[in-house]
Structure formats: C-alpha cells, structure tokens
Amino acid sequence: MASGLEQLRATIAAQRIVRAVGRIGRVSGGQVGVTGLSDVAATGDLVEIRTIRGALVLGEILNMSPAETTVLPEGATDGLSIGDRVVHLGAGEIAPDDSWIGRVIDPFGQPIDNRPILPGVEPRSLRGAPLNPTERRTLGKRLATGLAVFDTLLPIVRGQRIGLFAGSGVGKSTLLAQLARGLEADVVVIAMVGERGREVREFVEHVLGPEGMARSVVVAATSDRSPLIRRRCAWTAATIAEHFRDQGRHVLFMADSITRFADAHREVALAAGESGSLRGYPPSTTQLITGLCERAGPGLEGQGDITAVLSVLVAGSDMEEPVADILRGVLDGHVVLDRDIAERGRFPAVDVLRSVSRSLPGAATEEENRLIALARRRMGAYDRASMMIQAGLYSAGSDPELDAAIKAWPKLDALVAKRDVRSVAESFAALKACLS
Ligand SMILES: Nc1ncnc2c1ncn2[C@@H]1O[C@H](COP(=O)(O)OP(=O)(O)OP(=O)(O)O)[C@@H](O)[C@H]1O
Ligand SMILES: [Mg+2]
C-alpha cells in the first residue's frame, strides 16, 4: 500500500500545468463539434466542457477531422453554447490502490460508499496493455469454489474465463456473489454495469455481504449514468484487476453484465456513426468483448492470474444472440442457468447438461473424470426420458441404465444445490455418494 506522502506526490505529479483548450463550434444530434483540439487529442480521450453558466460536463472524443473534433458529452447537450471552453483531459487513466479493497467506487475511481478514498501512485491506462499470448502461462490448478457443482462437474481453474448465461432474474448476480465469497482467490474485482442504484446497494450489503466485500473492489455505473460511463465501468474494473495481478496476486474478475457493457458500447458506437449490422450491434462489439476477455486469463511469469466470470443476459434461451455468441467464442467454458430449474426453486439453477468447462479433463484426476462422465451420463439419461417418467409411462426394470439414472437423479439434483462445501475432496465424496 502506498504511503500518504507517496500518494500526495503522485497526485501532484499527475496535475498537468498546461492543458489544451478548444472551443465548441457546433452542437447538433447530441454531439459537440470542437475546434482547436485536433492536434493534441486522440479518439477515446476525455474532455471537460466548461459552460458559460458555470457547469462542468464530461465528454469523450468520438471522431476527428483536421478541422473539428467530435465529442459525445455525458448526458444531454442542453445548456451548451457556441464558444464554450473544452479542456482536454487526456487518455482515460486510473491509479488503483490496495486500500480500495472493501470499497465501492465509480468508473473514475471516486468513492460511492460515502467514505474518502486515496488514489494509488501508478496511473494505468483503462484500455490495458495486452499481454503477449505466447508468453502467458497456461491455465493453472483447479480452484475450490465452495459450491459442489463447480468443484466437480464444472471445474474452474486459475486463469480460466467462464460465462454465466441466463435470462433475467434467474440468479446470475446471486451466483456471482456466491463465487465472490467462496472461490479461492486473493482479491475479487466486480464490475456492475447498468444496475439500478438500489440494486447496487442491495447487492453490496446483502447479496455479497460483509464477508464477500472484505476482499472485493466493486466498480459500479448505474443505469442512469451515460453510456460512456457504463462502458468505462468494465474497463476500470479490468484495470484494477491488472493492478493486483501485476503484484503476483490471484484475482477473480467478474462483470455483471457483459450484455449491458455491449449495450453501452452500442449507444456510443452508433452515435459515432458505426452501423448496427450484427443484429443491432455495431461490428466493433466483437473487438470490444474479446478485448475485455483477453485482459483476463493467466499472467506472465512473475505475475498473478486473472480468473474471470462474466454474466450474459440471454432472452429466452437464445444462445445465438450476438453478445452471447461472441462471448462464447472467447471463453474457456460456459454455465447456463435455466428458468425452469429456478422456478422449481433449485439454486444455483445450473443446467449441467448444457454447461461445459473447457478445463476438463485436465483439471481432474482419472478417477474424478470417470465420476464426472458417469454423473453426466445418468443426468442425460434421466433428461431424455423425463417426460415419460413424469407421465408415469416408464415401468421400472425395463431399462437398467434408466433405472440407475432415476435412482441417482434426485441425489445429483441436490448435489448441484450444495453450498458451503469446505474442499474439492468433500464435493467429490458427495458426488461419489450420489452414484453409488
Ligand atoms: N441461490 C439462491 N437461493 C435462493 N434464491 C435465489 C438464489 N439465486 C437467486 N435466487 C432468487 O432469484 C432472484 C433473482 O436472482 P438474481 O438477482 O441473482 O438474478 P439475476 O439473474 O441477476 O437477475 P437480473 O437479470 O435481474 O440481474 C432472487 O431475488 C432470489 O429470489
Ligand atoms: Mg443481476
């Protein structure tokens, strides 16, 4: 942790004495044309508009031409005038600090939990510096999760990136919070994109709780914030995760949800003139999502790793929807939560048969893999015959495989709901008992 003096020095050093200032020359279509910044600014940079009435409006540079810089202001363009001063703030940066653990901040690193916060000493770019893929370590060891289903049937290993796909209200946030509390990691960084203010508080205080919060940094941009800020939320969280990773720590990075991150990007990109050709999403959405995912994963020699769990809202069970489809391509596994399962009250509502962890079979021993394969076979057999079984059309004894599945099914179903397990070994012992 940086000392107070170091922090003060860094804050002073970060103050730029000279800043370029442009002027508003045009206001139209929710955007602002600025003159005088073309030579110093770059797209993606931040600016601050100072209106003649004394208001400060933040904005981001979308497009540039030699004559004009186009700025998307945060919020409406009401109150802006020709000639208003536009101060160039530079590229988006943030200086995370170890003391941020346990805190709730906004995408600019400002506290939203009503306590003062100190920035760290080293500013980092929000867009991250990509790691050379050939120098990255491979996926690491299996992690204990506290949840029997993730210890056994859907293992998560260090540096793995998994997606959580579900419709609204099926239990994504609750499951993320359970993993934030139970998954073996040094620090947890959670991006909450586009939730309502009340939901953020509820999540922090009750769902995550003091135990989860004790090792977490929560970055929140609520739904009333501009799309620029909502999009930035995921980048800020990734930057904080990288800060801890570079110290050699194992970070669990979570984003809830990637769908809202992509939606925020869509608003910005369409304003910048991109077309929404991927079923309403602009083509740059692919780069946006893969870019974020690539920032997670195993680190280089001497660094820690970032294990990622990213939630995706899927309407119905439309896994072909663009955001889900793009994300699935870059993940090392996906977990599907099912509404029917949630409706019968079995949480987490994981649909094991439609979920996969690509860390298998390497993550488990031969004996464990045998148990996993057998459990899947039993669940599959039950699933295929479930209509017949429920309609009373199956008579016991006619198919030994199905008889075994019917016997194992209630036990396996209960195993998926098993929480607060102390070790992977305990979870496997429970799985073995289901299949005996
Ligand atoms: N593990 C659980 N145990 C009991 N109830 C649960 C569990 N997980 C979810 N629920 C129930 O489902 C509701 C919705 O859960 P949650 O908010 O996690 O879903 P979500 O998928 O994040 O929803 P949204 O799409 O609105 O973000 C909860 O309020 C709770 O009633
Ligand atoms: Mg949620």
Coordinates of C-alpha atoms and ligand atoms in Angstrom, one line a residue:
M1 CA 0.0 0.0 0.0
A2 CA 1.4 3.4 -0.9
S3 CA 2.1 5.8 1.9
G4 CA 0.2 9.1 2.3
L5 CA 3.2 11.1 1.2
E6 CA 3.8 8.9 -1.9
Q7 CA 0.2 9.3 -2.8
L8 CA 0.4 13.1 -2.4
R9 CA 3.5 13.2 -4.5
A10 CA 1.8 11.1 -7.2
T11 CA -1.3 13.3 -7.1
I12 CA 0.8 16.4 -7.5
A13 CA 2.9 14.9 -10.3
A14 CA -0.3 13.9 -12.1
Q15 CA -1.5 17.5 -12.2
R16 CA -0.8 18.9 -15.6
I17 CA 0.1 22.5 -15.6
V18 CA -0.8 23.1 -19.2
R19 CA -3.9 21.7 -20.8
A20 CA -5.0 22.2 -24.3
V21 CA -8.3 24.1 -24.5
G22 CA -10.7 24.1 -27.5
R23 CA -14.0 25.8 -28.2
I24 CA -17.4 24.5 -29.1
G25 CA -18.2 25.3 -32.7
R26 CA -21.2 23.2 -33.3
V27 CA -23.9 21.4 -31.2
S28 CA -26.1 19.0 -33.1
G29 CA -27.5 15.5 -32.9
G30 CA -26.5 15.1 -29.3
Q31 CA -22.9 15.7 -30.2
V32 CA -20.5 18.6 -30.0
G33 CA -18.0 19.8 -32.6
V34 CA -14.9 21.3 -31.1
T35 CA -12.2 23.4 -32.7
G36 CA -8.7 23.7 -31.5
L37 CA -8.0 20.2 -30.2
S38 CA -7.3 18.3 -33.4
D39 CA -3.5 18.5 -33.0
V40 CA -3.3 17.3 -29.4
A41 CA -6.2 14.9 -28.8
A42 CA -6.9 11.3 -29.8
T43 CA -10.1 9.4 -30.1
G44 CA -11.2 8.0 -26.8
D45 CA -9.7 10.8 -24.8
L46 CA -11.6 12.6 -22.1
V47 CA -12.6 16.3 -22.2
E48 CA -14.3 18.6 -19.8
I49 CA -16.7 21.2 -21.2
R50 CA -17.0 24.4 -19.1
T51 CA -20.2 26.2 -20.0
I52 CA -20.7 29.9 -19.7
R53 CA -23.2 29.2 -17.0
G54 CA -20.5 27.5 -14.9
A55 CA -21.5 23.9 -15.3
L56 CA -18.9 21.2 -16.0
V57 CA -19.8 18.5 -18.5
L58 CA -17.6 15.5 -19.1
G59 CA -17.3 14.0 -22.6
E60 CA -15.3 11.6 -24.8
I61 CA -13.8 12.2 -28.2
L62 CA -15.6 10.1 -30.8
N63 CA -14.3 11.3 -34.2
M64 CA -11.7 13.7 -35.5
S65 CA -11.0 15.6 -38.7
P66 CA -8.3 18.3 -39.2
A67 CA -10.9 21.0 -38.6
E68 CA -13.1 19.5 -35.9
T69 CA -13.1 17.1 -33.0
T70 CA -16.4 15.4 -32.3
V71 CA -17.2 15.0 -28.6
L72 CA -20.0 12.9 -27.1
P73 CA -21.0 14.6 -23.9
E74 CA -22.1 12.7 -20.9
G75 CA -25.8 13.4 -20.8
A76 CA -27.8 15.8 -23.0
T77 CA -26.4 18.7 -24.8
D78 CA -28.8 21.1 -23.1
G79 CA -27.1 24.2 -21.8
L80 CA -24.1 24.1 -24.1
S81 CA -23.2 27.1 -26.2
I82 CA -21.0 28.1 -29.1
G83 CA -17.7 29.2 -27.8
D84 CA -17.8 27.2 -24.5
R85 CA -14.4 26.1 -23.4
V86 CA -13.4 22.4 -23.8
V87 CA -10.5 21.3 -21.8
H88 CA -8.6 18.2 -23.0
L89 CA -8.0 15.9 -20.1
G90 CA -6.1 13.2 -21.9
A91 CA -6.4 9.4 -22.2
G92 CA -8.5 7.6 -19.7
E93 CA -6.3 6.5 -16.8
I94 CA -6.8 5.4 -13.2
A95 CA -4.4 4.8 -10.3
P96 CA -5.7 1.8 -8.3
D97 CA -4.6 1.3 -4.8
D98 CA -4.5 -1.7 -2.4
S99 CA -6.7 0.3 0.0
W100 CA -9.6 0.1 -2.5
I101 CA -10.3 -3.5 -1.3
G102 CA -13.6 -3.4 0.6
R103 CA -14.7 -0.3 -1.3
V104 CA -17.4 0.6 -3.8
I105 CA -16.3 3.1 -6.5
D106 CA -17.5 4.6 -9.7
P107 CA -15.6 4.2 -13.0
F108 CA -13.4 7.2 -12.3
G109 CA -12.2 5.7 -9.0
Q110 CA -14.3 8.1 -6.9
P111 CA -16.0 6.5 -3.8
I112 CA -19.7 5.9 -3.9
D113 CA -19.8 4.5 -0.4
N114 CA -19.6 7.9 1.4
R115 CA -16.1 7.5 2.7
P116 CA -12.9 9.2 1.4
I117 CA -10.6 7.3 -0.8
L118 CA -6.9 7.8 -1.8
P119 CA -5.7 7.1 -5.3
G120 CA -2.6 4.9 -5.8
V121 CA 0.7 6.1 -7.2
E122 CA 0.8 4.5 -10.6
P123 CA -1.6 5.6 -13.2
R124 CA -2.7 2.8 -15.6
S125 CA -4.4 3.1 -18.9
L126 CA -8.0 2.0 -18.8
R127 CA -7.6 0.1 -22.1
G128 CA -4.8 -2.1 -20.6
A129 CA -1.6 -3.3 -22.2
P130 CA -2.3 -6.7 -23.8
L131 CA 0.0 -9.5 -22.7
N132 CA 1.9 -11.4 -25.3
P133 CA -0.1 -14.6 -25.7
T134 CA 2.9 -16.7 -26.3
E135 CA 4.5 -15.6 -23.0
R136 CA 1.4 -16.3 -20.9
R137 CA 1.3 -19.2 -18.6
T138 CA -1.2 -22.0 -19.4
L139 CA -4.3 -22.4 -17.3
G140 CA -3.5 -23.2 -13.6
K141 CA -4.7 -25.5 -10.9
R142 CA -8.3 -26.3 -10.0
L143 CA -9.8 -23.9 -7.5
A144 CA -12.1 -24.7 -4.6
T145 CA -15.3 -22.8 -5.1
G146 CA -17.5 -23.6 -2.0
L147 CA -20.2 -24.9 -4.4
A148 CA -20.3 -28.6 -5.1
V149 CA -21.2 -28.3 -8.8
F150 CA -18.2 -26.1 -9.6
D151 CA -15.9 -28.3 -7.6
T152 CA -16.9 -31.3 -9.5
L153 CA -18.9 -31.3 -12.7
L154 CA -17.9 -27.8 -13.9
P155 CA -14.5 -27.1 -12.5
I156 CA -12.9 -23.6 -12.6
V157 CA -9.1 -23.4 -12.8
R158 CA -6.8 -20.4 -12.2
G159 CA -6.9 -18.1 -15.2
Q160 CA -10.0 -19.6 -16.7
R161 CA -12.7 -17.4 -18.2
I162 CA -16.2 -18.6 -17.9
G163 CA -19.5 -17.1 -18.9
L164 CA -22.8 -17.2 -17.0
F165 CA -25.7 -17.3 -19.4
A166 CA -29.2 -16.7 -18.2
G167 CA -32.4 -14.9 -18.7
S168 CA -33.4 -12.1 -16.3
G169 CA -34.0 -12.9 -12.7
V170 CA -32.7 -16.5 -12.9
G171 CA -29.9 -16.0 -10.4
K172 CA -26.8 -14.6 -12.2
S173 CA -26.0 -11.9 -9.6
T174 CA -26.6 -14.2 -6.7
L175 CA -24.3 -16.9 -8.1
L176 CA -21.6 -14.3 -8.9
A177 CA -21.8 -13.2 -5.2
Q178 CA -21.5 -16.8 -4.0
L179 CA -18.4 -17.3 -6.1
A180 CA -17.0 -13.9 -4.9
R181 CA -17.3 -15.3 -1.3
G182 CA -16.3 -18.8 -1.9
L183 CA -13.9 -19.1 -4.8
E184 CA -10.2 -19.4 -3.9
A185 CA -8.7 -16.0 -4.8
D186 CA -6.7 -13.2 -3.2
V187 CA -8.8 -10.3 -4.5
V188 CA -12.2 -10.0 -6.2
V189 CA -13.0 -7.1 -8.6
I190 CA -16.6 -6.8 -9.6
A191 CA -17.9 -4.5 -12.4
M192 CA -21.6 -3.8 -12.0
V193 CA -22.8 -2.3 -15.3
G194 CA -26.1 -0.6 -15.6
E195 CA -27.9 -1.8 -12.5
R196 CA -30.3 0.5 -10.7
G197 CA -28.8 2.4 -7.7
R198 CA -31.0 0.4 -5.2
E199 CA -29.8 -2.9 -6.7
V200 CA -26.1 -1.9 -6.2
R201 CA -26.7 -1.3 -2.5
E202 CA -28.7 -4.4 -2.1
F203 CA -26.0 -6.4 -3.9
V204 CA -23.2 -5.0 -1.8
E205 CA -24.9 -5.1 1.6
H206 CA -27.0 -8.3 1.4
V207 CA -26.0 -10.5 -1.6
L208 CA -22.3 -10.1 -1.4
G209 CA -22.4 -9.3 2.3
P210 CA -19.6 -8.2 4.6
E211 CA -17.7 -11.5 4.1
G212 CA -17.6 -11.1 0.3
M213 CA -17.0 -7.3 0.5
A214 CA -13.9 -7.9 2.7
R215 CA -11.8 -9.0 -0.2
S216 CA -13.7 -7.2 -3.1
V217 CA -13.5 -4.0 -5.0
V218 CA -16.9 -3.1 -6.5
V219 CA -17.0 -0.7 -9.5
A220 CA -20.5 0.4 -10.3
A221 CA -22.0 2.5 -13.0
T222 CA -25.8 2.6 -12.5
S223 CA -28.3 2.7 -15.3
D224 CA -28.8 6.5 -15.0
R225 CA -25.2 7.1 -15.9
S226 CA -24.3 7.9 -19.6
P227 CA -23.3 5.0 -21.9
L228 CA -19.8 6.3 -21.9
I229 CA -19.5 5.8 -18.2
R230 CA -21.3 2.5 -18.2
R231 CA -18.9 1.2 -20.8
R232 CA -15.9 2.6 -18.8
C233 CA -17.1 0.6 -15.7
A234 CA -15.9 -2.7 -17.1
W235 CA -12.5 -1.2 -18.2
T236 CA -11.9 0.4 -14.8
A237 CA -12.6 -2.9 -13.1
A238 CA -10.3 -4.8 -15.5
T239 CA -7.6 -2.1 -14.9
I240 CA -7.9 -2.7 -11.1
A241 CA -7.7 -6.4 -11.7
E242 CA -4.5 -6.0 -13.6
H243 CA -3.0 -3.8 -10.8
F244 CA -3.4 -6.7 -8.4
R245 CA -2.4 -9.3 -10.9
D246 CA 0.9 -7.5 -11.5
Q247 CA 1.6 -7.8 -7.8
G248 CA 1.5 -11.5 -8.2
R249 CA -2.0 -12.0 -6.7
H250 CA -4.7 -14.2 -8.0
V251 CA -7.6 -12.0 -8.9
L252 CA -11.2 -13.1 -9.6
F253 CA -12.7 -10.6 -12.1
M254 CA -16.4 -10.5 -12.5
A255 CA -18.6 -8.4 -14.8
D256 CA -22.4 -8.2 -14.4
S257 CA -23.3 -8.0 -17.2
I258 CA -21.4 -8.1 -20.5
T259 CA -24.7 -7.6 -22.2
R260 CA -25.1 -4.2 -20.6
F261 CA -21.5 -3.4 -21.4
A262 CA -22.1 -4.2 -25.0
D263 CA -25.4 -2.2 -24.9
A264 CA -23.5 0.9 -23.6
H265 CA -20.9 0.4 -26.4
R266 CA -23.7 0.2 -28.9
E267 CA -25.1 3.5 -27.9
V268 CA -21.6 5.1 -28.1
A269 CA -20.7 3.5 -31.4
L270 CA -23.9 4.3 -33.1
A271 CA -23.5 7.9 -32.1
A272 CA -20.1 7.8 -33.6
G273 CA -21.6 6.7 -36.9
E274 CA -21.0 3.0 -36.9
S275 CA -23.8 0.8 -38.3
G276 CA -25.6 -1.7 -36.2
S277 CA -25.1 -4.6 -38.5
L278 CA -24.7 -7.5 -36.1
R279 CA -28.4 -7.8 -35.3
G280 CA -28.4 -4.2 -34.0
Y281 CA -24.9 -4.3 -32.5
P282 CA -22.1 -2.5 -34.4
P283 CA -19.2 -4.7 -35.8
S284 CA -16.8 -3.2 -33.2
T285 CA -18.7 -5.1 -30.5
T286 CA -16.7 -8.2 -31.3
Q287 CA -13.4 -6.4 -30.6
L288 CA -14.9 -4.8 -27.5
I289 CA -15.9 -8.1 -25.9
T290 CA -12.8 -10.1 -27.0
G291 CA -10.6 -7.2 -25.9
L292 CA -12.1 -7.3 -22.4
C293 CA -11.8 -11.1 -22.1
E294 CA -8.2 -11.1 -23.2
R295 CA -7.3 -8.9 -20.3
A296 CA -8.3 -11.7 -18.0
G297 CA -6.6 -15.1 -18.1
P298 CA -3.2 -16.4 -16.9
G299 CA -0.5 -13.8 -16.4
L300 CA 3.2 -13.8 -17.4
E301 CA 6.0 -15.3 -15.4
G302 CA 6.2 -13.5 -12.0
Q303 CA 2.6 -12.1 -12.3
G304 CA -0.6 -13.5 -10.8
D305 CA -3.6 -14.6 -12.8
I306 CA -7.0 -13.2 -13.5
T307 CA -9.8 -15.7 -13.4
A308 CA -13.0 -14.3 -14.9
V309 CA -16.7 -14.9 -14.5
L310 CA -18.8 -12.8 -16.9
S311 CA -22.5 -12.8 -16.9
V312 CA -24.6 -12.6 -20.0
L313 CA -28.3 -11.9 -20.3
V314 CA -29.9 -14.1 -22.8
A315 CA -33.5 -13.6 -23.8
G316 CA -35.3 -17.0 -23.5
S317 CA -32.5 -19.4 -24.2
D318 CA -31.3 -17.7 -27.3
M319 CA -27.6 -18.6 -27.1
E320 CA -27.2 -17.4 -30.7
E321 CA -27.9 -13.8 -29.8
P322 CA -24.8 -11.7 -30.9
V323 CA -23.3 -10.8 -27.4
A324 CA -23.7 -14.4 -26.2
D325 CA -22.3 -15.8 -29.5
I326 CA -19.2 -13.5 -29.5
L327 CA -18.5 -14.2 -25.8
R328 CA -18.9 -18.0 -26.2
G329 CA -16.1 -18.0 -28.8
V330 CA -13.5 -16.5 -26.4
L331 CA -14.4 -18.2 -23.2
D332 CA -13.0 -21.4 -21.7
G333 CA -16.3 -22.6 -20.5
H334 CA -19.9 -21.5 -20.1
V335 CA -22.5 -22.1 -17.5
V336 CA -26.2 -22.0 -18.4
L337 CA -28.8 -21.1 -15.8
D338 CA -32.2 -22.3 -16.6
R339 CA -35.5 -20.6 -15.8
D340 CA -37.5 -23.9 -15.3
I341 CA -34.9 -25.0 -12.7
A342 CA -35.1 -21.7 -10.9
E343 CA -38.9 -21.9 -10.9
R344 CA -38.9 -25.2 -9.1
G345 CA -36.6 -23.5 -6.5
R346 CA -33.3 -25.3 -7.1
F347 CA -30.5 -22.8 -6.9
P348 CA -28.0 -22.2 -8.4
A349 CA -30.2 -23.0 -11.4
V350 CA -27.3 -24.5 -13.4
D351 CA -28.3 -26.6 -16.3
V352 CA -25.4 -29.1 -16.1
L353 CA -26.1 -30.8 -19.4
R354 CA -25.9 -27.5 -21.3
S355 CA -22.9 -26.2 -19.5
V356 CA -19.3 -27.0 -20.2
S357 CA -15.9 -26.3 -18.6
R358 CA -13.1 -26.5 -21.1
S359 CA -10.6 -27.1 -18.3
L360 CA -11.8 -30.7 -18.3
P361 CA -10.4 -33.3 -18.4
G362 CA -7.0 -31.8 -17.4
A363 CA -8.4 -30.3 -14.2
A364 CA -9.4 -33.6 -12.7
T365 CA -7.8 -36.9 -11.9
E366 CA -8.7 -40.0 -13.9
E367 CA -11.0 -41.3 -11.2
E368 CA -12.7 -37.9 -10.8
N369 CA -13.2 -37.7 -14.6
R370 CA -14.8 -41.1 -14.5
L371 CA -17.2 -39.9 -11.8
I372 CA -18.0 -36.7 -13.8
A373 CA -18.6 -38.7 -17.0
L374 CA -20.9 -41.2 -15.1
A375 CA -22.8 -38.3 -13.5
R376 CA -23.4 -36.7 -16.8
R377 CA -24.5 -40.0 -18.4
R378 CA -27.0 -40.5 -15.6
M379 CA -28.3 -36.9 -15.8
G380 CA -28.5 -37.2 -19.6
A381 CA -30.5 -40.5 -19.5
Y382 CA -32.9 -39.0 -17.0
D383 CA -33.3 -35.9 -19.0
R384 CA -34.1 -37.7 -22.2
A385 CA -36.8 -39.8 -20.5
S386 CA -38.1 -37.2 -18.1
M387 CA -41.4 -36.6 -19.9
M388 CA -42.1 -40.3 -20.0
I389 CA -41.1 -40.8 -16.3
Q390 CA -43.2 -37.9 -15.1
A391 CA -46.2 -39.1 -17.2
G392 CA -45.9 -42.5 -15.4
L393 CA -45.2 -44.2 -18.7
Y394 CA -42.0 -45.8 -17.6
S395 CA -42.1 -49.1 -15.7
A396 CA -39.1 -49.8 -13.5
G397 CA -37.0 -52.7 -14.6
S398 CA -37.3 -52.3 -18.4
D399 CA -34.0 -50.4 -18.8
P400 CA -31.2 -50.9 -16.2
E401 CA -29.5 -47.7 -17.4
L402 CA -32.6 -45.6 -16.9
D403 CA -33.3 -47.3 -13.5
A404 CA -29.8 -46.2 -12.3
A405 CA -30.5 -42.7 -13.6
I406 CA -33.8 -42.5 -11.8
K407 CA -32.2 -43.6 -8.6
A408 CA -29.3 -41.1 -8.9
W409 CA -31.2 -38.1 -10.2
P410 CA -32.7 -36.7 -7.0
K411 CA -29.3 -37.0 -5.3
L412 CA -27.4 -35.4 -8.2
D413 CA -30.0 -32.6 -8.3
A414 CA -29.4 -31.9 -4.6
L415 CA -25.7 -32.0 -5.2
V416 CA -25.9 -29.2 -7.7
A417 CA -27.6 -27.1 -4.9
K418 CA -25.0 -28.0 -2.3
R419 CA -23.2 -24.8 -0.9
D420 CA -20.6 -24.0 1.7
V421 CA -18.5 -27.1 0.9
R422 CA -15.1 -26.9 2.6
S423 CA -13.0 -28.7 -0.1
V424 CA -13.0 -30.2 -3.5
A425 CA -12.4 -33.6 -1.9
E426 CA -15.6 -33.1 0.1
S427 CA -17.5 -32.3 -3.1
F428 CA -16.2 -35.4 -4.9
A429 CA -17.1 -37.6 -1.9
A430 CA -20.6 -36.2 -2.2
L431 CA -20.7 -36.9 -5.9
K432 CA -19.5 -40.4 -5.4
A433 CA -22.2 -41.0 -2.9
C434 CA -24.8 -39.8 -5.5
L435 CA -23.7 -42.5 -7.9
S436 CA -23.4 -45.5 -5.5
Ligands
LIG1 N1 -29.0 -19.2 -4.6 C1 -30.3 -18.8 -4.5 N2 -31.1 -19.1 -3.4 C2 -32.3 -18.7 -3.3 N3 -32.9 -17.8 -4.1 C3 -32.2 -17.4 -5.2 C4 -30.9 -17.8 -5.4 N4 -30.4 -17.3 -6.5 C5 -31.4 -16.5 -7.0 N5 -32.5 -16.6 -6.2 C6 -33.8 -15.9 -6.4 O1 -33.8 -15.4 -7.7 C7 -34.0 -13.9 -7.6 C8 -33.2 -13.3 -8.7 O2 -31.8 -13.6 -8.5 P1 -30.7 -12.6 -9.1 O3 -31.0 -11.2 -8.8 O4 -29.4 -13.2 -8.7 O5 -30.9 -12.9 -10.7 P2 -30.3 -12.2 -11.9 O6 -30.2 -13.2 -13.0 O7 -29.0 -11.5 -11.5 O8 -31.4 -11.1 -12.3 P3 -31.3 -9.8 -13.2 O9 -31.4 -10.3 -14.6 O10 -32.5 -9.0 -12.8 O11 -30.0 -9.2 -13.0 C9 -33.5 -13.6 -6.2 O12 -34.1 -12.4 -5.8 C10 -33.9 -14.8 -5.4 O13 -35.3 -14.7 -5.1
MG2 MG -28.5 -9.4 -11.7

